[in-house]
Tab-separated table of C-alpha atoms and ligand atoms in Angstrom:
chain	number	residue	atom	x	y	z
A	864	UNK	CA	-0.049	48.336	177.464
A	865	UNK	CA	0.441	49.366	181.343
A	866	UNK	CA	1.040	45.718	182.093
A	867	UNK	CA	4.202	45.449	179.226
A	868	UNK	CA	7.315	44.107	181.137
A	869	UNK	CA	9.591	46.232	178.542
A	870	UNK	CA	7.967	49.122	178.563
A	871	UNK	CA	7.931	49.442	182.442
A	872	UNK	CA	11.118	48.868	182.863
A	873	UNK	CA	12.396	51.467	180.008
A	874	UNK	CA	9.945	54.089	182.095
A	875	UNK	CA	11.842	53.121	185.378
A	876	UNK	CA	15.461	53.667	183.965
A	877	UNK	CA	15.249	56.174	181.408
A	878	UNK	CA	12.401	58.634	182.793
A	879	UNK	CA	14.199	61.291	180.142
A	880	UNK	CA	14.421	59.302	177.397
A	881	UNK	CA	11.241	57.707	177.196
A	882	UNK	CA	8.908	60.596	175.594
A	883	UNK	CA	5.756	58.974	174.816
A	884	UNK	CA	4.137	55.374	174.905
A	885	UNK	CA	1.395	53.604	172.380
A	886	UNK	CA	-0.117	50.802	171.223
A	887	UNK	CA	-1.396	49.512	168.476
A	888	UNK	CA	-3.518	45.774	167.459
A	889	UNK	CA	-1.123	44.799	170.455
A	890	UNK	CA	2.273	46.082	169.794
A	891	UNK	CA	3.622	48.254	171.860
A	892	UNK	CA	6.021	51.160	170.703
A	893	UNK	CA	7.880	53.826	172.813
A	894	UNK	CA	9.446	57.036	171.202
A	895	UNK	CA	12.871	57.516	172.373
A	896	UNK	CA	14.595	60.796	173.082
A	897	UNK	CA	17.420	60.797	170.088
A	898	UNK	CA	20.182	61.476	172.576
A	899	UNK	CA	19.425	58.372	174.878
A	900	UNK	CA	18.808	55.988	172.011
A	901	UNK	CA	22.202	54.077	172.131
A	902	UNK	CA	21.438	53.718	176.126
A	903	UNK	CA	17.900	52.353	175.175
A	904	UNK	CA	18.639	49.567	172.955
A	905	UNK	CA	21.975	48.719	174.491
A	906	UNK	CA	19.979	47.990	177.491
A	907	UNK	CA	17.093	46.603	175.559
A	908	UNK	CA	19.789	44.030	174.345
A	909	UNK	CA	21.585	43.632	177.652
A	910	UNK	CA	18.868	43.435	180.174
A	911	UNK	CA	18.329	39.850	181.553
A	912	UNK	CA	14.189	39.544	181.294
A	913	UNK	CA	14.211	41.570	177.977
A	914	UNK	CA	17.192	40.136	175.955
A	915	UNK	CA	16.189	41.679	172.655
A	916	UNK	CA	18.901	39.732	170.903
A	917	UNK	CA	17.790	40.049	167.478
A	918	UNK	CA	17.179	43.298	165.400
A	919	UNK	CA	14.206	41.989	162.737
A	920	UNK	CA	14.215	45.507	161.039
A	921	UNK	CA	15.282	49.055	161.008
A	922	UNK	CA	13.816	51.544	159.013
A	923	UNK	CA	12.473	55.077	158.422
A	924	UNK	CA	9.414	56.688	157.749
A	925	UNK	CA	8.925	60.167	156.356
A	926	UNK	CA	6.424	62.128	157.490
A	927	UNK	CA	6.367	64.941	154.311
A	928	UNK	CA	4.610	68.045	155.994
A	929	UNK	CA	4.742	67.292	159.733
A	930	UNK	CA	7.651	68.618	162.321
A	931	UNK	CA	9.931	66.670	163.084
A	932	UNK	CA	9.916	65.244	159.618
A	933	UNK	CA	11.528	61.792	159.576
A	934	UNK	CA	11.036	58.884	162.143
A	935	UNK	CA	13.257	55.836	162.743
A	936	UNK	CA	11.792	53.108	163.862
A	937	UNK	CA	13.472	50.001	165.499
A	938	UNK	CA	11.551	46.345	165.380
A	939	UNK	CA	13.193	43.828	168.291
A	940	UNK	CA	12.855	40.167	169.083
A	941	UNK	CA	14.048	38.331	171.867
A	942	UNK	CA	14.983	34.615	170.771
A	943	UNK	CA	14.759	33.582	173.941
A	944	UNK	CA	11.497	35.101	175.263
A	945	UNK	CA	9.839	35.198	172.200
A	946	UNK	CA	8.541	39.083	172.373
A	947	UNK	CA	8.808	41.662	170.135
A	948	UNK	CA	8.804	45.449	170.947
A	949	UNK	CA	8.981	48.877	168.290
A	950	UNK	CA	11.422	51.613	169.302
A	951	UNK	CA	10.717	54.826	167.446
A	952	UNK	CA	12.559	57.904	167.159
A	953	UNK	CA	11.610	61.324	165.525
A	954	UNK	CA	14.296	63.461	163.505
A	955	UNK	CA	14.082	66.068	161.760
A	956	UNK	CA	15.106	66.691	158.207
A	957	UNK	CA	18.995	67.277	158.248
A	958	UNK	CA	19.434	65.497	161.491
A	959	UNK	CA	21.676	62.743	161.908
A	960	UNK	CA	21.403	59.729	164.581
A	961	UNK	CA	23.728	57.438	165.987
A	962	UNK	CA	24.524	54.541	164.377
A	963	UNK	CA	23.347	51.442	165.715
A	964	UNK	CA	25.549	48.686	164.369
A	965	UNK	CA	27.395	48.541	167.900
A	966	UNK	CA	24.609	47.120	169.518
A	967	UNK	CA	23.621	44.783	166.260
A	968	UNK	CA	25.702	43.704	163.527
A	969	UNK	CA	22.624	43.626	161.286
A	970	UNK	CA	22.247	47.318	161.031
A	971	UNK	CA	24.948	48.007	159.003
A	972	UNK	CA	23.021	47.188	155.722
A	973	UNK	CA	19.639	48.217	157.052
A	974	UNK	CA	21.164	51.974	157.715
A	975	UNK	CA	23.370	51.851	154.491
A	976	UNK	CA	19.099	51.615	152.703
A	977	UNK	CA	17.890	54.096	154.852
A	978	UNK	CA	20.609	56.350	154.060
A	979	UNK	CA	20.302	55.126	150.335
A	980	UNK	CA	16.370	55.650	150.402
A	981	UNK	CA	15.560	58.418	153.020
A	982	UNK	CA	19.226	60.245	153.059
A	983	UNK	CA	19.397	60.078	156.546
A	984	UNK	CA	22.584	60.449	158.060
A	985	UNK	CA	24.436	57.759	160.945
A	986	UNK	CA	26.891	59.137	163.041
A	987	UNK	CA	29.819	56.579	163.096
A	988	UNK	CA	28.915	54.016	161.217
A	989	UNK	CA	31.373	51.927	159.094
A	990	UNK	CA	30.749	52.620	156.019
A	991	UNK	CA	28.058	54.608	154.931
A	992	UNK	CA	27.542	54.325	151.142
A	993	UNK	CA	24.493	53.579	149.158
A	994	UNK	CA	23.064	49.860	148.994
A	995	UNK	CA	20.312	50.077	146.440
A	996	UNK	CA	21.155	53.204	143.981
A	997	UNK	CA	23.778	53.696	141.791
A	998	UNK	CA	26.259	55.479	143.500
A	999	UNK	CA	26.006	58.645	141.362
A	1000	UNK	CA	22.245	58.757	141.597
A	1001	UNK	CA	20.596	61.860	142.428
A	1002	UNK	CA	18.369	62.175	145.587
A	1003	UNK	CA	16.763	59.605	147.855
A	1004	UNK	CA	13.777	58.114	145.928
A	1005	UNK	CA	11.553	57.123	149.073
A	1006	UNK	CA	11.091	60.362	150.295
A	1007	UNK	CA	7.991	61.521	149.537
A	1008	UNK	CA	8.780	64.817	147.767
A	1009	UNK	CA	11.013	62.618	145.355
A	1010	UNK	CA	9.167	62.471	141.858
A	1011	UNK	CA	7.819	58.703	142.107
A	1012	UNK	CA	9.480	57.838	138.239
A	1013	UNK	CA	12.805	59.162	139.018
A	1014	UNK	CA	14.797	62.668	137.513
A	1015	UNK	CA	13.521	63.499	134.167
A	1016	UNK	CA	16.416	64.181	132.308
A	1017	UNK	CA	19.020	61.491	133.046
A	1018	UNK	CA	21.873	62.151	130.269
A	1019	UNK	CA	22.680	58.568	128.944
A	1020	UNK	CA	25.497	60.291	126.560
A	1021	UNK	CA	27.122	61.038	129.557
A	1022	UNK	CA	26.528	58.084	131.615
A	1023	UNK	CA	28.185	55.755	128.986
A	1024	UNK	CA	30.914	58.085	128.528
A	1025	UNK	CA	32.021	58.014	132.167
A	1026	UNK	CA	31.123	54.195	132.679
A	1027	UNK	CA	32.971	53.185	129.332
A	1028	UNK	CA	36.385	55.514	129.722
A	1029	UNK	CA	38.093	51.907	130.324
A	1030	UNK	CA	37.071	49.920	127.206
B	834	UNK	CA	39.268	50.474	100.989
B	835	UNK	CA	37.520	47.377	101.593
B	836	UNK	CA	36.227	44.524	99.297
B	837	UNK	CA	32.758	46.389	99.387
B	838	UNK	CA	33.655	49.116	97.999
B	839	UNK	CA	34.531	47.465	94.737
B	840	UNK	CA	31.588	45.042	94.943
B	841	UNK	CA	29.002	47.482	95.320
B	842	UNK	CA	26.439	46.901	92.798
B	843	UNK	CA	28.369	44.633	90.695
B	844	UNK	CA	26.530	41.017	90.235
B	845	UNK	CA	29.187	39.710	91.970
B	846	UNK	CA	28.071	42.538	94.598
B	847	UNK	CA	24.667	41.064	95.171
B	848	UNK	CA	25.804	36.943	94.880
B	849	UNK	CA	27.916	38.016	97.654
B	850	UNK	CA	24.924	39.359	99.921
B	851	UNK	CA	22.550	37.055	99.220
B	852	UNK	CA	25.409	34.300	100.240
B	853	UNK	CA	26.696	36.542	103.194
B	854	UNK	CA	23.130	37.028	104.591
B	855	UNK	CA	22.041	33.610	104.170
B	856	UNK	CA	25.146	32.009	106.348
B	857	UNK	CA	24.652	35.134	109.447
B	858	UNK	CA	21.128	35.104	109.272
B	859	UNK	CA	20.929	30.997	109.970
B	860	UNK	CA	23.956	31.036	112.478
B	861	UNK	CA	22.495	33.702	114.647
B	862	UNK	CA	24.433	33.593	118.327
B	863	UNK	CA	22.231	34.550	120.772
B	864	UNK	CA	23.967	36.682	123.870
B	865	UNK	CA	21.053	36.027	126.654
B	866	UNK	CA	20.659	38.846	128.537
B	867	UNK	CA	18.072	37.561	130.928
B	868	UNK	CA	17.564	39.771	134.045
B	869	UNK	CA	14.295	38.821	135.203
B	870	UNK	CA	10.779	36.745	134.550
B	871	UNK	CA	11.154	36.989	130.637
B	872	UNK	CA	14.709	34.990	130.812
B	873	UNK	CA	12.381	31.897	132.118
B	874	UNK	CA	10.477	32.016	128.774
B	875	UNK	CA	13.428	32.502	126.598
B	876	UNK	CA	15.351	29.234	128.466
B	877	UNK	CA	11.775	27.652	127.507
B	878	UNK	CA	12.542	28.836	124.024
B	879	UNK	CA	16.037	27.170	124.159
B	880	UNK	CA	14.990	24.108	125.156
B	881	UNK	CA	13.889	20.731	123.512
B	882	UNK	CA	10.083	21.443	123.235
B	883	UNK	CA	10.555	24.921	121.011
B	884	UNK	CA	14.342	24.221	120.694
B	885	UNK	CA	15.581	27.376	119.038
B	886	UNK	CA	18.492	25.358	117.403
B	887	UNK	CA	16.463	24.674	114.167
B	888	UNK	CA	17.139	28.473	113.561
B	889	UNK	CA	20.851	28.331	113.946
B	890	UNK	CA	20.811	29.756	117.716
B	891	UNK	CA	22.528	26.267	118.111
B	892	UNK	CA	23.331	27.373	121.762
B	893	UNK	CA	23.227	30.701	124.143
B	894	UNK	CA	25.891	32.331	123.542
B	895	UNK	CA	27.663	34.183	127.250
B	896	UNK	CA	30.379	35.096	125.616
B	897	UNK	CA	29.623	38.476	124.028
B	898	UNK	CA	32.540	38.214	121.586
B	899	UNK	CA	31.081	35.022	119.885
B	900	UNK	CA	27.192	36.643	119.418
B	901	UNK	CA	25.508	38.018	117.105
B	902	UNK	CA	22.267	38.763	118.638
B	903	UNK	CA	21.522	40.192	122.183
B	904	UNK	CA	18.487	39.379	123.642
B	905	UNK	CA	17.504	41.457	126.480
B	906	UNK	CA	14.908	40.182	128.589
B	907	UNK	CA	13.769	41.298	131.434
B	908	UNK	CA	13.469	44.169	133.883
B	909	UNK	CA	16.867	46.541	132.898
B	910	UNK	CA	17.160	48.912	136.271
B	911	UNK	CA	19.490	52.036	136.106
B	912	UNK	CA	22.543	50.212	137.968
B	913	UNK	CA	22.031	47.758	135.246
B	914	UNK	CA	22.341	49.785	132.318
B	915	UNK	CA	26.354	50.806	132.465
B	916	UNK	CA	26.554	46.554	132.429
B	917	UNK	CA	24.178	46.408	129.444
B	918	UNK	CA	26.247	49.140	127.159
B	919	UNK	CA	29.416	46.867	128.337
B	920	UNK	CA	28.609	43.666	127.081
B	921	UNK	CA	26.833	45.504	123.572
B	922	UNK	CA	30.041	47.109	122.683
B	923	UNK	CA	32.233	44.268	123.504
B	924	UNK	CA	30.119	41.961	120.786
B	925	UNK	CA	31.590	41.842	117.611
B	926	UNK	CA	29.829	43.618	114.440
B	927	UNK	CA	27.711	42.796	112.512
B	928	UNK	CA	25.417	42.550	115.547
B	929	UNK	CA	21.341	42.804	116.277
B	930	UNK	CA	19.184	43.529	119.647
B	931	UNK	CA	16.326	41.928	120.123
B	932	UNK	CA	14.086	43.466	123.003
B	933	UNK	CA	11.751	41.036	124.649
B	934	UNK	CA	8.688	41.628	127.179
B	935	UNK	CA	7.316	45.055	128.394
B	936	UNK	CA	10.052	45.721	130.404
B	937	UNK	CA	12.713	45.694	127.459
B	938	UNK	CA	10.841	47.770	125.457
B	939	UNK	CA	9.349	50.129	127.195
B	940	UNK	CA	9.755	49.944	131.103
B	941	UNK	CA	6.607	47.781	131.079
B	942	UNK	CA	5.051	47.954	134.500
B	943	UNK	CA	7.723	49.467	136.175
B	944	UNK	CA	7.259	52.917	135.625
B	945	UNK	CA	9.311	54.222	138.526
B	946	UNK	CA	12.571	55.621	139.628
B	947	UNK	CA	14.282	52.948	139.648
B	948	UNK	CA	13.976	51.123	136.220
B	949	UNK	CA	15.292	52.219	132.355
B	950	UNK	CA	12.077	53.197	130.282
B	951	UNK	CA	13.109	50.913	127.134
B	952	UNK	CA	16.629	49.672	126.443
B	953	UNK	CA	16.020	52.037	123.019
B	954	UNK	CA	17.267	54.761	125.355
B	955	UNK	CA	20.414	53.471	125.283
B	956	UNK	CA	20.957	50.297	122.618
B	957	UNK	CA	20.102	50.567	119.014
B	958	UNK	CA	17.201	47.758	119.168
B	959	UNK	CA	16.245	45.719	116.003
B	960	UNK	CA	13.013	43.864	117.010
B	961	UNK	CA	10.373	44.361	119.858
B	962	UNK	CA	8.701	41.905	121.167
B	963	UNK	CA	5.720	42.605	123.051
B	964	UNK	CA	4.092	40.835	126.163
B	965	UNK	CA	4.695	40.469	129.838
B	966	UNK	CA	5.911	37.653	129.305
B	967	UNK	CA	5.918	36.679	125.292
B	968	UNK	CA	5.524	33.137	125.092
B	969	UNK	CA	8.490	30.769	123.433
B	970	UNK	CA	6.158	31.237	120.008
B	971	UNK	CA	6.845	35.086	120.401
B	972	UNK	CA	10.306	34.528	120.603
B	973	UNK	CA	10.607	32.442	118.090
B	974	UNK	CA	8.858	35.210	115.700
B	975	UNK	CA	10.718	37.716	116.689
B	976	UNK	CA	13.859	36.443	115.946
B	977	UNK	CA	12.423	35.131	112.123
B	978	UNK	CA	11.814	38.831	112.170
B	979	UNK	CA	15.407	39.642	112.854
B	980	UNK	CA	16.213	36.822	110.324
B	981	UNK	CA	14.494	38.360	107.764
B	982	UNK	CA	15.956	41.935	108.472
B	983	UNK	CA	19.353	40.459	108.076
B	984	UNK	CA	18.269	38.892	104.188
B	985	UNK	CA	17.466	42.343	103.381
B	986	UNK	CA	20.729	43.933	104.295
B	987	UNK	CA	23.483	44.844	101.798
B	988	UNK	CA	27.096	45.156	101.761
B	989	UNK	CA	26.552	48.870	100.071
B	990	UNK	CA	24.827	49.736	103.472
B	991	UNK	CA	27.950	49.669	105.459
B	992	UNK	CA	30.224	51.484	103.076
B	993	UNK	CA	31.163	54.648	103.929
B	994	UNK	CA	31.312	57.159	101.834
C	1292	LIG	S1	7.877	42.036	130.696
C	1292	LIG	FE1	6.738	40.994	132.331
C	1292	LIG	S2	7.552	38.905	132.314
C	1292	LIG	FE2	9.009	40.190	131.194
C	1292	LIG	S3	10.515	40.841	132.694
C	1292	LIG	FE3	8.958	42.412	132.616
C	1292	LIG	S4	7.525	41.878	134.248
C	1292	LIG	FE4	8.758	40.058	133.819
């Protein structure tokens, strides 16, 4: 882990940002202040020995019982270099986070499911709607205090009269 | 007032269904409704080897206004259900639903948020046909089953009084 090229460098330049280090069956993750996080991967992106070029997945986890609640976590590879790093940040529940689909394109679908599954909010993105759910559905089924077969009492009366007013 | 009304019970009446049932129950359309692994065994159904023809499903209907009979197979998720009412009401009576595999029926395996527990929640459904997948043979039975629910059926059932 101490000998990561990435992770050295994110220590060097972001000193605030950079609140904890790990590693795991040899990937290495950083958690990421939530203010600096646009900085981080901008530069993750931009920097000419990293050149994370290519966002392979952006997701959330929820941690149901522990503070801060939620955690985003970032997976990068560089094309060119052909090394992948994990950027994680912690939010709690309520909290919103900036919207990364400046830096890649890609997120714009992967944080329209994590707002779809996990409700979490992104400050300026495009067009935040749900991906997945119907758009009248109620709640965010992958978090974990969301009953795992759904609402009880959906009212198919009234779905059909709403979705049928046309015919 | 329709011609049923004056047929009912008359000899005429019952020359009528048994000629009326024979010609819908051997021209039955089928409106596929194939959404996920079960549509694979009902195109097996459709083709040469079990070749559904020789019960008057000459060919899959997609046009719900020329079917008779919807078969829903497959996995029918929440988003999918306003589509599935849709294409029911725009087929033209007299019409049948046939629900084949688990997942038509009942949910099957699915048993989460995200997935209708049975298209009986929502569709009035004639025959089930049970298995994850049915084989073509199932098929096949199940709509003889719907066959033989449509010889049974009289014009005095859809008068109203
Ligand atoms: S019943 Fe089984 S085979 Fe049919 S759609 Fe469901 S999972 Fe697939």
């Amino acid at each position: 882990m101490e000998d990561n090229l990435t992770l050295k460098k994110l220590k060097e330049k972001f000193p605030d940002y950079v609140l904890d280090a790990g590693e795991f069956r040899d990937q290495v993750y950083v958690y990421v202040d939530k203010r600096g996080v646009l900085e981080v991967l901008n530069f993750l992106r931009d920097d000419a020995q990293l050149n994370y070029d290519f966002l392979t997945d952006l997701t959330a986890v929820d941690n149901l019982g522990k503070e801060p609640r939620f955690e985003m976590v970032y997976n990068l590879y560089s094309i060119k270099y052909r090394h992948r790093f994990r950027v994680k940040v912690s939010l709690a529940e309520d909290e919103s986070i900036p919207s990364s689909v400046e830096v890649w394109k890609t997120a714009d679908w992967h944080e329209r499911e994590v707002f779809d599954m996990f409700g979490i909010n992104f400050e300026g993105h495009p067009d935040l709607r749900r991906i997945m759910m119907p758009d009248d559905y109620p709640g965010h089924p992958l978090r974990k205090d969301f009953p795992l077969q759904g609402p009880e009492d959906v009212d198919y009366e009234e779905m059909m009269k709403k979705h049928l007013k046309s015919d | 007032m329709g011609l049923e009304e004056v047929l009912v019970d008359t000899v005429f009446g019952t020359t009528v269904d048994k000629a009326v049932n024979w010609a819908r129950k051997n021209s039955l359309w089928p409106m596929p409704f194939g959404t996920a692994c079960c549509a694979i065994e009902m195109m097996a159904a459709f083709c040469s080897r079990y070749d559904l023809a020789r019960f008057g499903a000459e060919r899959m209907s997609f046009s719900p206004r020329q079917a008779d009979l919807m078969l829903v197979a497959g996995t029918i998720t929440h988003k999918m259900v306003p589509v599935l009412m849709r294409i029911y009401r725009q087929m033209t009576e007299p019409k049948w639903v046939l629900a084949m595999g688990a997942c038509a029926s009942s949910g099957g395996l699915f048993n989460t948020y995200s997935v209708l527990q049975g298209i009986d929640r929502v569709l009035p459904v004639d025959v089930y046909v049970p298995g994850c997948p049915p084989r073509p043979e199932g098929l096949i039975y199940g709509i003889m089953q719907v066959q033989q629910k449509i010889e049974q059926d009289k014009i005095a059932h859809h008068v109203t009084p």
